[in-house]
XYZ file of C-alpha atoms in Angstrom:
727
model
C 80.039 269.277 -43.965
C 77.040 268.181 -46.141
C 79.221 268.550 -49.260
C 81.841 266.312 -47.616
C 79.245 263.620 -46.815
C 77.905 263.750 -50.387
C 81.465 263.357 -51.718
C 82.096 260.436 -49.420
C 78.954 258.802 -50.463
C 79.838 259.221 -54.083
C 83.226 257.592 -53.502
C 81.582 254.617 -51.754
C 78.990 254.255 -54.473
C 81.670 254.462 -57.169
C 83.625 251.763 -55.416
C 80.626 249.520 -55.179
C 79.890 250.047 -58.888
C 83.476 249.215 -59.845
C 83.458 246.009 -57.579
C 80.149 244.924 -59.217
C 81.462 245.636 -62.662
C 84.709 243.622 -61.935
C 82.599 240.643 -60.747
C 80.416 240.835 -63.778
C 83.410 240.970 -66.210
C 85.102 238.172 -64.357
C 81.924 236.030 -64.656
C 81.801 236.785 -68.452
C 85.401 235.558 -69.032
C 85.796 232.008 -70.367
C 86.464 229.410 -67.676
C 89.988 228.015 -67.465
C 88.560 224.545 -68.042
C 87.135 225.687 -71.339
C 90.104 226.654 -73.260
C 93.749 225.905 -73.932
C 95.847 227.378 -71.218
C 99.542 228.293 -71.815
C 101.781 228.518 -68.775
C 105.096 230.334 -69.222
C 106.414 229.801 -65.734
C 105.203 226.663 -64.189
C 106.859 224.305 -66.621
C 110.359 225.567 -66.247
C 111.030 223.168 -63.384
C 109.763 220.171 -65.368
C 112.685 220.292 -67.813
C 112.619 219.717 -71.529
C 110.099 217.116 -72.817
C 111.470 213.729 -73.801
C 110.625 213.117 -77.474
C 110.640 209.656 -79.117
C 110.592 209.574 -82.933
C 109.169 206.395 -84.547
C 109.795 205.501 -88.125
C 109.478 202.454 -90.436
C 112.626 202.299 -92.469
C 113.571 200.460 -95.703
C 116.850 198.677 -95.862
C 119.823 201.033 -95.839
C 120.847 200.384 -99.446
C 121.605 202.829 -102.301
C 120.046 206.209 -102.540
C 117.210 205.270 -100.210
C 119.611 204.404 -97.493
C 121.524 207.634 -98.002
C 118.354 209.750 -97.757
C 117.277 207.880 -94.628
C 120.556 208.291 -92.968
C 120.571 212.043 -93.570
C 117.062 212.369 -92.208
C 117.651 210.380 -88.995
C 120.912 212.250 -88.350
C 118.942 215.531 -88.702
C 116.587 214.353 -86.001
C 119.299 213.397 -83.530
C 121.063 216.728 -84.157
C 118.075 218.727 -82.768
C 118.285 217.809 -79.126
C 119.836 215.297 -76.780
C 116.289 214.761 -75.522
C 115.429 212.920 -78.769
C 115.582 209.199 -79.135
C 114.704 207.269 -82.285
C 112.944 203.890 -82.679
C 113.150 202.273 -86.070
C 110.556 199.559 -87.046
C 112.369 196.988 -89.167
C 113.560 193.391 -89.339
C 116.320 194.056 -91.815
C 120.003 193.497 -90.710
C 121.119 196.717 -92.408
C 118.850 198.753 -90.099
C 120.372 197.024 -87.118
C 123.882 197.820 -88.360
C 122.957 201.516 -88.964
C 121.515 201.862 -85.506
C 124.554 200.489 -83.869
C 126.514 203.677 -84.647
C 124.353 205.752 -82.441
C 124.278 203.795 -79.234
C 121.198 203.914 -77.099
C 119.734 206.938 -78.907
C 118.576 204.791 -81.855
C 116.774 201.423 -81.184
C 115.501 198.885 -83.710
C 112.060 197.404 -82.963
C 111.249 194.344 -85.015
C 108.280 193.140 -82.943
C 105.410 194.657 -85.043
C 103.255 193.139 -87.759
C 104.603 193.251 -91.375
C 103.087 191.832 -94.563
C 104.918 189.030 -96.292
C 106.451 191.645 -98.560
C 107.872 193.589 -95.542
C 105.392 196.451 -95.419
C 104.641 197.402 -91.767
C 101.080 197.696 -90.442
C 100.255 201.172 -89.276
C 98.050 200.048 -86.310
C 100.875 197.787 -85.063
C 103.321 200.670 -85.248
C 100.990 202.965 -83.192
C 100.270 200.254 -80.639
C 103.964 199.388 -80.204
C 104.877 203.024 -79.763
C 102.591 203.237 -76.747
C 104.725 200.692 -74.960
C 107.648 203.102 -74.779
C 107.999 205.861 -72.073
C 108.120 209.394 -73.464
C 106.533 212.771 -73.108
C 105.909 213.236 -76.750
C 105.542 210.625 -79.433
C 106.303 211.408 -83.134
C 105.601 209.230 -86.173
C 107.466 210.322 -89.293
C 108.502 209.155 -92.775
C 112.126 207.908 -92.645
C 113.302 210.231 -95.371
C 111.868 213.454 -93.862
C 114.462 215.965 -92.767
C 113.740 218.158 -89.701
C 115.112 221.571 -88.667
C 115.295 223.365 -85.358
C 111.787 224.813 -85.325
C 110.511 221.286 -84.759
C 111.798 221.405 -81.246
C 110.391 224.856 -80.511
C 106.982 223.891 -81.855
C 106.775 220.655 -79.804
C 107.961 222.560 -76.736
C 105.142 225.034 -77.159
C 102.621 222.283 -77.724
C 103.943 220.413 -74.653
C 102.794 223.397 -72.505
C 99.239 223.279 -73.697
C 96.813 222.246 -70.968
C 95.011 219.602 -72.966
C 95.877 216.392 -74.670
C 96.674 217.106 -78.323
C 97.477 215.630 -81.742
C 99.711 217.631 -83.979
C 100.077 217.080 -87.778
C 102.517 218.648 -90.233
C 102.885 218.151 -93.973
C 106.314 217.644 -95.403
C 107.680 219.837 -98.216
C 108.714 218.142 -101.402
C 111.997 219.486 -102.893
C 113.734 218.409 -106.024
C 117.318 219.221 -104.985
C 119.106 219.474 -101.636
C 122.845 220.140 -101.964
C 123.434 220.271 -98.233
C 124.693 217.754 -95.649
C 125.520 217.427 -91.973
C 129.090 217.522 -90.641
C 130.535 214.394 -89.094
C 129.507 215.384 -85.626
C 125.918 215.793 -86.903
C 125.551 219.291 -85.542
C 125.981 221.789 -88.422
C 124.641 221.996 -91.935
C 127.246 222.425 -94.665
C 127.098 223.552 -98.263
C 128.530 221.483 -101.078
C 131.831 223.430 -100.774
C 132.035 222.563 -97.107
C 131.172 225.973 -95.679
C 128.890 226.142 -92.670
C 125.428 227.701 -93.003
C 122.914 228.933 -90.541
C 119.632 227.076 -90.063
C 117.672 230.119 -90.674
C 119.416 230.563 -94.000
C 118.556 226.952 -94.911
C 114.865 227.493 -94.002
C 114.760 230.538 -96.222
C 116.186 228.590 -99.205
C 113.652 225.829 -98.689
C 110.759 228.150 -98.529
C 111.577 229.513 -102.017
C 111.433 226.180 -103.718
C 108.987 224.001 -101.838
C 106.059 222.021 -103.021
C 103.313 221.017 -100.502
C 100.788 218.245 -100.835
C 98.575 218.291 -97.788
C 96.234 215.652 -99.233
C 98.570 212.801 -100.390
C 102.026 213.963 -99.316
C 104.150 212.671 -96.495
C 103.039 213.803 -93.042
C 104.336 213.612 -89.461
C 102.107 213.216 -86.438
C 102.972 213.988 -82.910
C 100.994 213.625 -79.697
C 101.593 214.013 -75.974
C 101.447 211.123 -73.521
C 98.082 212.080 -72.107
C 95.336 209.970 -70.700
C 92.968 210.308 -73.633
C 93.171 208.086 -76.779
C 93.809 209.627 -80.147
C 90.364 208.720 -81.355
C 87.367 206.553 -80.535
C 87.110 203.030 -81.764
C 89.754 200.767 -83.116
C 92.602 201.557 -85.595
C 92.135 199.215 -88.545
C 94.953 197.319 -90.209
C 96.147 199.961 -92.645
C 99.466 199.310 -94.472
C 101.917 202.106 -93.587
C 102.749 204.537 -96.328
C 100.102 203.277 -98.657
C 97.669 206.113 -98.388
C 94.496 206.896 -96.510
C 95.712 206.171 -92.867
C 96.962 209.668 -92.011
C 93.725 211.328 -93.151
C 91.751 208.616 -91.507
C 93.331 209.278 -88.126
C 92.925 213.025 -88.470
C 89.207 212.593 -89.348
C 88.503 210.238 -86.493
C 90.436 212.369 -83.949
C 88.448 215.457 -85.025
C 85.202 213.511 -84.922
C 85.941 211.988 -81.581
C 86.973 215.396 -80.093
C 89.073 213.688 -77.307
C 92.153 215.714 -78.317
C 92.807 219.097 -79.680
C 93.917 218.479 -83.321
C 95.887 221.222 -85.043
C 98.135 221.636 -88.120
C 101.803 222.767 -87.509
C 102.889 222.754 -91.171
C 103.801 226.363 -90.992
C 105.852 226.161 -87.841
C 107.746 222.932 -88.503
C 110.260 222.861 -91.323
C 110.175 219.295 -92.587
C 110.943 218.266 -96.142
C 112.013 215.372 -98.309
C 113.521 214.873 -101.748
C 111.229 214.253 -104.612
C 110.727 210.466 -105.223
C 109.628 209.789 -108.773
C 108.555 206.132 -107.757
C 105.977 206.310 -105.018
C 105.700 202.557 -105.152
C 109.240 201.607 -104.214
C 110.429 198.082 -104.675
C 110.068 195.703 -101.764
C 112.503 193.056 -100.754
C 111.434 189.604 -99.739
C 114.298 187.204 -98.908
C 116.772 187.405 -101.734
C 114.107 188.316 -104.352
C 113.047 191.760 -105.640
C 109.424 192.613 -106.019
C 108.787 195.170 -108.785
C 106.981 198.294 -107.679
C 104.064 199.216 -109.927
C 103.327 195.689 -111.000
C 103.097 194.105 -107.604
C 102.224 196.783 -105.080
C 99.052 198.568 -106.279
C 96.867 196.268 -104.211
C 98.329 197.777 -101.041
C 96.715 201.125 -101.904
C 93.456 199.494 -102.984
C 93.462 197.598 -99.638
C 93.814 200.742 -97.573
C 90.966 202.342 -99.553
C 88.739 199.407 -98.823
C 89.606 199.558 -95.094
C 89.145 203.280 -94.887
C 85.644 202.889 -96.299
C 84.771 199.988 -93.949
C 85.995 201.420 -90.634
C 85.162 204.676 -88.857
C 83.216 207.618 -90.283
C 85.536 208.849 -93.081
C 83.271 207.642 -95.852
C 80.254 209.329 -94.336
C 81.448 212.377 -92.354
C 84.740 213.521 -93.751
C 86.532 216.461 -92.048
C 88.433 218.620 -94.450
C 92.151 219.086 -93.852
C 91.747 222.887 -94.660
C 89.421 223.227 -91.647
C 92.105 222.258 -89.154
C 93.136 224.907 -86.662
C 96.608 226.186 -87.708
C 99.544 226.900 -85.488
C 101.300 230.001 -86.848
C 104.199 232.048 -85.767
C 103.673 235.721 -86.284
C 106.005 238.385 -84.978
C 107.955 235.734 -83.090
C 104.807 234.650 -81.187
C 102.794 231.538 -81.619
C 99.115 231.907 -82.369
C 96.344 229.548 -83.292
C 94.202 230.419 -86.270
C 90.854 228.900 -87.191
C 90.486 229.467 -90.947
C 86.838 228.315 -90.947
C 85.681 230.819 -88.290
C 88.492 233.347 -88.863
C 89.442 233.282 -85.159
C 92.854 233.880 -83.701
C 94.279 232.722 -80.365
C 97.577 234.454 -79.455
C 100.312 233.022 -77.318
C 99.784 233.735 -73.697
C 96.424 235.423 -74.244
C 93.634 233.546 -72.420
C 90.607 234.272 -74.382
C 89.814 234.162 -78.089
C 88.951 237.084 -80.197
C 87.361 237.620 -83.602
C 90.083 238.833 -85.931
C 88.141 241.713 -87.500
C 86.351 242.967 -84.387
C 89.060 242.956 -81.696
C 89.053 245.974 -79.416
C 91.509 244.878 -76.821
C 94.727 244.579 -78.850
C 96.603 247.585 -80.006
C 95.785 248.407 -83.634
C 99.437 247.977 -84.689
C 99.469 244.523 -83.104
C 96.293 243.457 -84.809
C 97.555 244.779 -88.113
C 100.693 242.750 -87.877
C 98.834 239.594 -87.099
C 96.367 240.243 -89.980
C 99.277 240.863 -92.403
C 100.951 237.692 -91.195
C 97.869 235.637 -91.771
C 97.147 237.182 -95.093
C 100.666 236.480 -96.203
C 100.367 232.814 -95.298
C 97.007 232.515 -96.921
C 98.380 233.974 -100.161
C 101.385 231.647 -100.131
C 99.603 228.416 -99.221
C 96.157 227.666 -100.660
C 95.041 224.412 -99.003
C 92.686 222.347 -101.021
C 89.939 220.384 -99.437
C 91.308 216.845 -99.317
C 88.365 214.589 -100.022
C 89.197 210.901 -100.077
C 85.710 209.580 -100.765
C 86.406 209.091 -104.502
C 89.522 207.083 -103.551
C 87.465 204.855 -101.150
C 84.922 204.175 -103.952
C 87.532 202.456 -106.243
C 86.180 199.939 -108.538
C 89.471 198.141 -108.622
C 89.240 194.701 -107.266
C 91.218 193.721 -104.186
C 93.511 191.263 -105.919
C 97.196 190.290 -105.598
C 99.306 190.316 -108.738
C 100.719 187.009 -107.611
C 99.898 183.558 -108.807
C 100.866 180.441 -107.002
C 103.882 180.001 -109.225
C 105.121 183.522 -108.614
C 104.554 183.337 -104.803
C 106.563 180.093 -104.270
C 110.038 181.531 -104.837
C 109.331 184.552 -102.471
C 107.949 182.363 -99.641
C 109.957 179.186 -99.664
C 112.836 178.659 -97.242
C 116.419 177.716 -98.229
C 115.353 174.150 -98.451
C 112.543 174.975 -100.859
C 109.913 174.057 -98.378
C 106.409 175.593 -98.005
C 104.090 175.360 -95.024
C 100.601 175.245 -96.547
C 97.257 175.881 -94.913
C 93.969 175.337 -96.871
C 91.179 177.312 -95.325
C 87.681 178.823 -95.715
C 86.201 181.981 -94.337
C 84.513 180.240 -91.445
C 87.939 179.393 -90.011
C 89.450 182.868 -90.347
C 89.790 183.244 -86.518
C 91.728 180.050 -86.263
C 93.716 181.098 -89.324
C 94.953 184.261 -87.663
C 95.740 182.382 -84.452
C 97.773 179.923 -86.473
C 99.567 182.696 -88.446
C 100.350 184.586 -85.260
C 101.829 181.533 -83.655
C 104.065 180.806 -86.698
C 105.212 184.307 -86.687
C 106.012 184.046 -82.953
C 108.175 181.074 -83.906
C 109.819 183.182 -86.625
C 108.459 180.890 -89.351
C 107.863 182.921 -92.489
C 107.644 180.271 -95.236
C 103.908 179.722 -95.010
C 101.168 180.201 -97.620
C 97.401 180.262 -97.586
C 95.203 178.535 -100.180
C 91.838 180.355 -100.028
C 88.740 178.170 -100.606
C 86.555 181.248 -101.260
C 86.777 184.967 -102.246
C 86.023 186.098 -98.616
C 89.048 184.248 -97.304
C 91.166 185.549 -100.166
C 90.321 189.191 -99.529
C 90.614 188.805 -95.777
C 94.086 187.394 -96.265
C 95.120 190.094 -98.635
C 94.046 192.704 -96.132
C 95.994 190.880 -93.401
C 99.175 190.980 -95.608
C 99.279 187.193 -95.901
C 100.729 185.317 -98.961
C 97.494 183.842 -100.369
C 96.303 182.316 -103.589
C 92.914 181.102 -104.774
C 92.140 177.587 -105.853
C 90.196 177.994 -109.061
C 88.647 174.562 -108.607
C 87.558 174.892 -105.049
C 84.062 173.740 -104.268
C 81.362 176.329 -103.906
C 78.695 176.723 -101.284
C 81.036 175.962 -98.355
C 78.971 175.932 -95.149
C 79.969 178.500 -92.523
C 79.140 176.479 -89.432
C 78.521 172.925 -90.838
C 81.723 171.943 -92.527
C 83.254 169.723 -89.849
C 84.436 166.068 -89.924
C 81.826 163.722 -91.374
C 79.766 166.261 -93.373
C 79.551 166.468 -97.122
C 81.101 169.866 -96.988
C 84.136 168.469 -95.184
C 84.532 165.662 -97.721
C 84.580 168.184 -100.634
C 86.983 170.609 -98.927
C 89.618 168.068 -97.754
C 90.077 166.880 -101.375
C 91.413 170.372 -102.214
C 94.369 169.843 -99.817
C 95.833 166.841 -101.460
C 95.298 168.269 -104.896
C 97.145 171.565 -103.979
C 99.944 169.683 -102.273
C 100.452 167.673 -105.460
C 100.547 170.873 -107.580
C 103.173 172.467 -105.384
C 105.299 169.238 -105.348
C 105.254 169.190 -109.130
C 106.532 172.818 -109.093
C 109.669 171.597 -107.234
C 108.859 172.461 -103.602
C 108.501 170.357 -100.432
C 105.216 170.812 -98.538
C 104.370 170.680 -94.874
C 100.538 170.604 -94.864
C 99.057 171.844 -91.616
C 95.417 172.463 -90.777
C 94.929 175.805 -88.933
C 93.546 173.897 -85.904
C 97.077 172.438 -85.335
C 98.723 174.587 -82.498
C 102.529 174.823 -82.916
C 104.596 174.841 -79.701
C 107.831 174.684 -81.693
C 109.066 174.537 -85.264
C 108.723 170.917 -86.351
C 110.705 171.355 -89.690
C 114.165 170.582 -88.306
C 112.977 167.192 -87.143
C 110.961 166.571 -90.383
C 113.957 167.284 -92.430
C 115.795 164.343 -90.900
C 113.556 162.095 -92.964
C 115.057 161.621 -96.357
C 113.588 161.279 -99.907
C 110.862 158.772 -100.581
C 109.438 159.311 -97.005
C 106.007 160.869 -96.319
C 105.690 161.553 -92.576
C 102.216 162.144 -91.048
C 100.416 162.439 -87.791
C 98.737 159.449 -86.394
C 95.050 159.653 -85.374
C 95.203 156.621 -83.095
C 93.826 157.529 -79.649
C 94.831 154.420 -77.689
C 97.931 154.881 -75.615
C 99.301 151.448 -76.399
C 99.474 149.298 -79.494
C 100.294 150.087 -83.147
C 99.764 153.674 -84.412
C 99.386 152.764 -88.014
C 96.187 150.884 -87.849
C 93.572 151.216 -90.704
C 92.278 154.802 -91.184
C 94.702 156.228 -88.568
C 96.648 158.430 -91.016
C 95.750 162.059 -90.291
C 95.829 164.132 -93.528
C 95.644 167.408 -91.608
C 99.372 167.347 -90.734
C 101.998 165.694 -92.971
C 105.276 166.413 -94.653
C 105.940 165.513 -98.356
C 109.172 165.985 -100.270
C 109.159 166.811 -103.997
C 110.804 163.560 -105.101
C 109.591 161.064 -107.827
C 108.287 158.519 -105.359
C 106.227 161.020 -103.326
C 104.853 162.694 -106.415
C 103.727 159.382 -107.922
C 102.136 158.300 -104.679
C 100.271 161.618 -104.219
C 98.939 161.371 -107.745
C 97.407 157.999 -106.711
C 95.911 159.582 -103.587
C 94.358 162.404 -105.531
C 92.956 160.029 -108.146
C 91.457 157.777 -105.466
C 89.920 160.691 -103.587
C 88.297 162.159 -106.802
C 86.164 159.033 -107.197
C 85.489 158.382 -103.467
C 82.298 159.426 -101.705
C 84.394 160.040 -98.461
C 86.948 162.579 -97.492
C 90.578 162.397 -98.593
C 91.751 160.892 -95.295
C 90.578 157.369 -96.129
C 92.092 157.720 -99.575
C 95.481 158.451 -98.015
C 95.426 155.369 -95.894
C 93.836 152.927 -98.408
C 96.350 154.120 -101.123
C 99.526 154.342 -99.140
C 98.993 151.606 -96.555
C 96.595 149.336 -98.494
C 93.019 148.519 -97.628
C 92.909 147.073 -94.171
C 96.560 147.997 -93.648
C 98.028 145.425 -96.018
C 101.087 147.515 -96.582
C 101.871 148.000 -92.891
C 105.355 147.498 -91.729
C 105.829 147.290 -87.948
C 103.730 149.491 -85.642
C 104.475 152.977 -87.178
C 104.973 152.746 -90.924
C 103.753 151.527 -94.265
C 105.504 150.965 -97.609
C 103.560 151.510 -100.743
C 104.782 148.790 -103.168
C 104.397 150.505 -106.535
C 106.158 153.800 -105.732
C 108.299 152.436 -102.873
C 107.266 155.351 -100.687
C 107.569 154.884 -96.954
C 104.837 156.372 -94.887
C 106.044 157.126 -91.309
C 103.518 157.818 -88.512
C 104.990 160.436 -86.189
C 105.522 159.905 -82.499
C 102.321 160.949 -80.732
C 104.239 162.293 -77.708
C 105.781 164.829 -80.143
C 102.737 165.184 -82.497
C 99.673 164.399 -80.494
C 96.189 164.297 -81.902
C 93.189 165.698 -80.172
C 92.237 162.498 -78.345
C 95.683 161.301 -77.254
C 96.164 161.214 -73.392
C 93.196 163.588 -73.089
C 95.668 166.455 -73.289
C 92.922 168.933 -74.102
C 91.219 168.099 -70.830
C 94.296 168.879 -68.669
C 94.050 171.838 -66.334
C 96.980 173.466 -67.942
C 97.208 172.159 -71.534
C 100.282 174.087 -72.479
C 102.315 172.996 -69.430
C 101.316 169.387 -70.002
C 102.302 169.464 -73.605
C 105.538 171.263 -72.974
C 106.524 168.749 -70.295
C 105.840 165.897 -72.706
C 107.890 167.639 -75.436
C 105.073 168.302 -77.844
C 106.001 170.112 -81.013
C 102.378 170.506 -82.164
C 98.961 169.613 -80.844
C 96.021 168.990 -83.161
C 92.613 170.379 -82.075
C 90.700 167.479 -83.619
C 88.597 164.656 -82.350
C 85.918 167.240 -81.647
C 83.018 168.144 -83.914
C 82.327 171.677 -85.093
C 84.075 174.915 -85.587
C 82.624 176.688 -82.565
C 83.560 173.887 -80.233
C 87.150 173.921 -81.569
C 87.244 177.673 -80.922
C 85.839 177.293 -77.524
C 88.124 174.502 -76.473
C 91.322 176.189 -77.763
C 90.334 179.592 -76.278
C 89.468 178.164 -72.818
C 92.916 176.756 -72.467
C 94.666 179.924 -73.657
C 96.050 178.509 -76.870
C 93.987 180.772 -79.202
C 95.761 183.955 -79.952
C 99.155 185.516 -80.292
C 102.052 184.446 -78.231
C 102.606 183.113 -74.756
C 101.074 185.786 -72.546
C 97.471 185.786 -73.786
C 95.855 185.805 -70.331
C 97.702 189.006 -69.370
C 96.669 190.624 -72.617
C 93.151 189.420 -72.128
C 92.896 190.987 -68.636
C 94.430 194.259 -69.962
C 91.881 194.199 -72.819
C 88.986 193.796 -70.391
C 90.332 196.423 -68.077
C 90.739 198.763 -71.077
C 87.286 197.944 -72.306
C 85.841 198.685 -68.872
C 87.646 202.028 -68.719
C 86.618 202.877 -72.213
C 82.975 202.129 -71.381
C 83.075 204.312 -68.372
C 84.838 207.068 -70.338
C 82.098 206.890 -73.021
C 79.393 206.928 -70.335
C 80.789 210.179 -68.794
C 81.166 211.753 -72.115
C 77.811 210.727 -73.360
C 79.190 208.809 -76.346
C 76.802 206.426 -78.080
C 77.705 203.715 -80.426
C 75.465 202.750 -83.246
C 76.199 199.459 -85.145
C 75.129 199.182 -88.703
C 75.221 195.441 -89.278
C 74.483 193.956 -92.555
C 74.573 190.274 -93.236
C 75.848 189.200 -96.612
C 76.071 185.451 -96.907
C 79.041 184.507 -94.765
C 80.190 188.101 -94.071
C 79.235 190.351 -91.179
C 80.289 193.956 -91.879
C 80.264 196.224 -88.740
C 80.663 199.973 -89.036
C 81.112 201.961 -85.840
C 80.027 205.522 -85.852
C 80.358 207.679 -82.776
C 78.167 210.648 -81.781
C 79.438 212.920 -79.081
C 76.711 213.954 -76.644
C 76.295 216.982 -74.505
C 79.065 217.712 -72.037
C 77.135 219.878 -69.558
C 78.447 219.718 -66.098
C 81.709 217.973 -67.171
C 85.062 219.632 -66.688
C 86.763 219.341 -70.095
C 89.460 221.558 -71.495
C 88.493 222.710 -74.953
C 89.688 225.362 -77.360
C 86.630 227.391 -78.044
C 86.376 228.815 -81.508
C 83.828 231.460 -80.796
């Protein structure tokens, strides 16, 4: 009996020890919130993820068009869940997309440079307006095979927001094509071939460039942004931007960033000319000669924004998604860690005791084989961002004119200094909204010139522009204003002599509609200008009431001769150019006036016509700027433009135009402003929770303020975040 009691106690004691040991081991296991979790069963009811592929295409012409067509058809062949959005404004792209129905859309509403290069940040922003489970950004000539779908399906199951990148292989020859149905790959002789066979052939003759090669990026539609801060205005396909996003995403640590180059078969044909020719209107732009500034500009931007110049994350340190023994695993090459598919905790590759030895050997052999095949260099871009090359166009005024002018050989010209760069961009955005592309910028200083280059604007420098232009004190009546305005008439005369009509518009002129169709109704030997008369009744051509901030001049002999007289008069005047316009063309005291709205200059026989103020109101007419709803009042009256003058000072102009919602892009500014404020509020709260601090390194250099934003991720104790632990 005693022995029985001892045995029973032993059993109870053993059970207690086992329970305690079980609790201890459970506590030692990593929390589910602290790692990537893969669910094999729960997602079956959710269906396959919707995948939207975004790409910026060139026109579908020649060999480039053929390569793009093959690539896009390869995407569509992978799954009916795939839809494609092509960023382009070219008619050939619209024609191509029409053959695929609703699966291929053309999106023209992003920002392009005047040469047609899309802005990377605009592409990313526009992609977010679409509804999808997974977003993919890819080069338009990159061909995809079936493992693209299986990789994204696996990534879709990860229990954390993620960003996936994959480098594209560069091959010199690809003698295969898709059948008419776009389902099967065929050899040159028309025989069908399996996808696996095609992958094996590609693996034998591939060249990989992780640093500068073409890359696809994919991310899930989660709540977290790709990275902290703003995405600067990189030009797409011109270097730096992919590595910049990877670096900022890794530094921000909002999303799990990993490299899927080994699990996604993507490739493109070797292109011997990385700088492909651009097309503007009906003119060709030669590649190497004209386009190097785009790469230099991206290097400048990459150095100015974010932390890439100071804290560069090496591409080789990215966690790799591999497929070994038909199972997906994550591999950290820096720490030598492996995370197998369906296994919840990480293990050190060389010290694992849980896996069977044969399983571990197979994983080790797989990784060793990959490492021996693909040696990834450390992709440092710091040298590229310290380029000594100046940020200069290869365009002169003479070479820009044929690219920019419309079919009537007309140019819309703005002459602007750096202090007015905000109003310049508001003016540019408004013209783009009206589909007006024949505008040019004359930069009064180097800062404006470089700013315009980075914004992709057609800009040229005036070599004779005055120096020491005041940043805040260059408004009407100042000596600075007098010097600056004389540049405008001189540049207009130069362009007229080159054979082009000119519509001169100050950047503080808000355009409601395109005025050119109306202005074209005035024939040769007419110069039409805005009237500065503020009285609602009486003549509008009284002395000194010709506004030289908005006028249209044709390139005929009478106009050129008259403009020469204006420029000569202004050069010897102690006033601005505006009095020179009136005194020369309408006579001192208005001696050449004819009726209430025109003048006739007797020597050149040029007629000066003062535009109807209901259509072209100045800043004092009818107190339009004081209306509760300025836009509604102007539209009701039929205004084509509204001049933000009769107010002194740049800041007051900005305040007035901003307060009435006429400063910015398009018609729905208030909605965008509210969304921005809401987003900023959410971002501030998000940063507060995460402990993100922002430090601003502000250096003042004459008129420039350079702001660099560096983020530091604080401690996350007590916060439930799902991370992939690497130790």
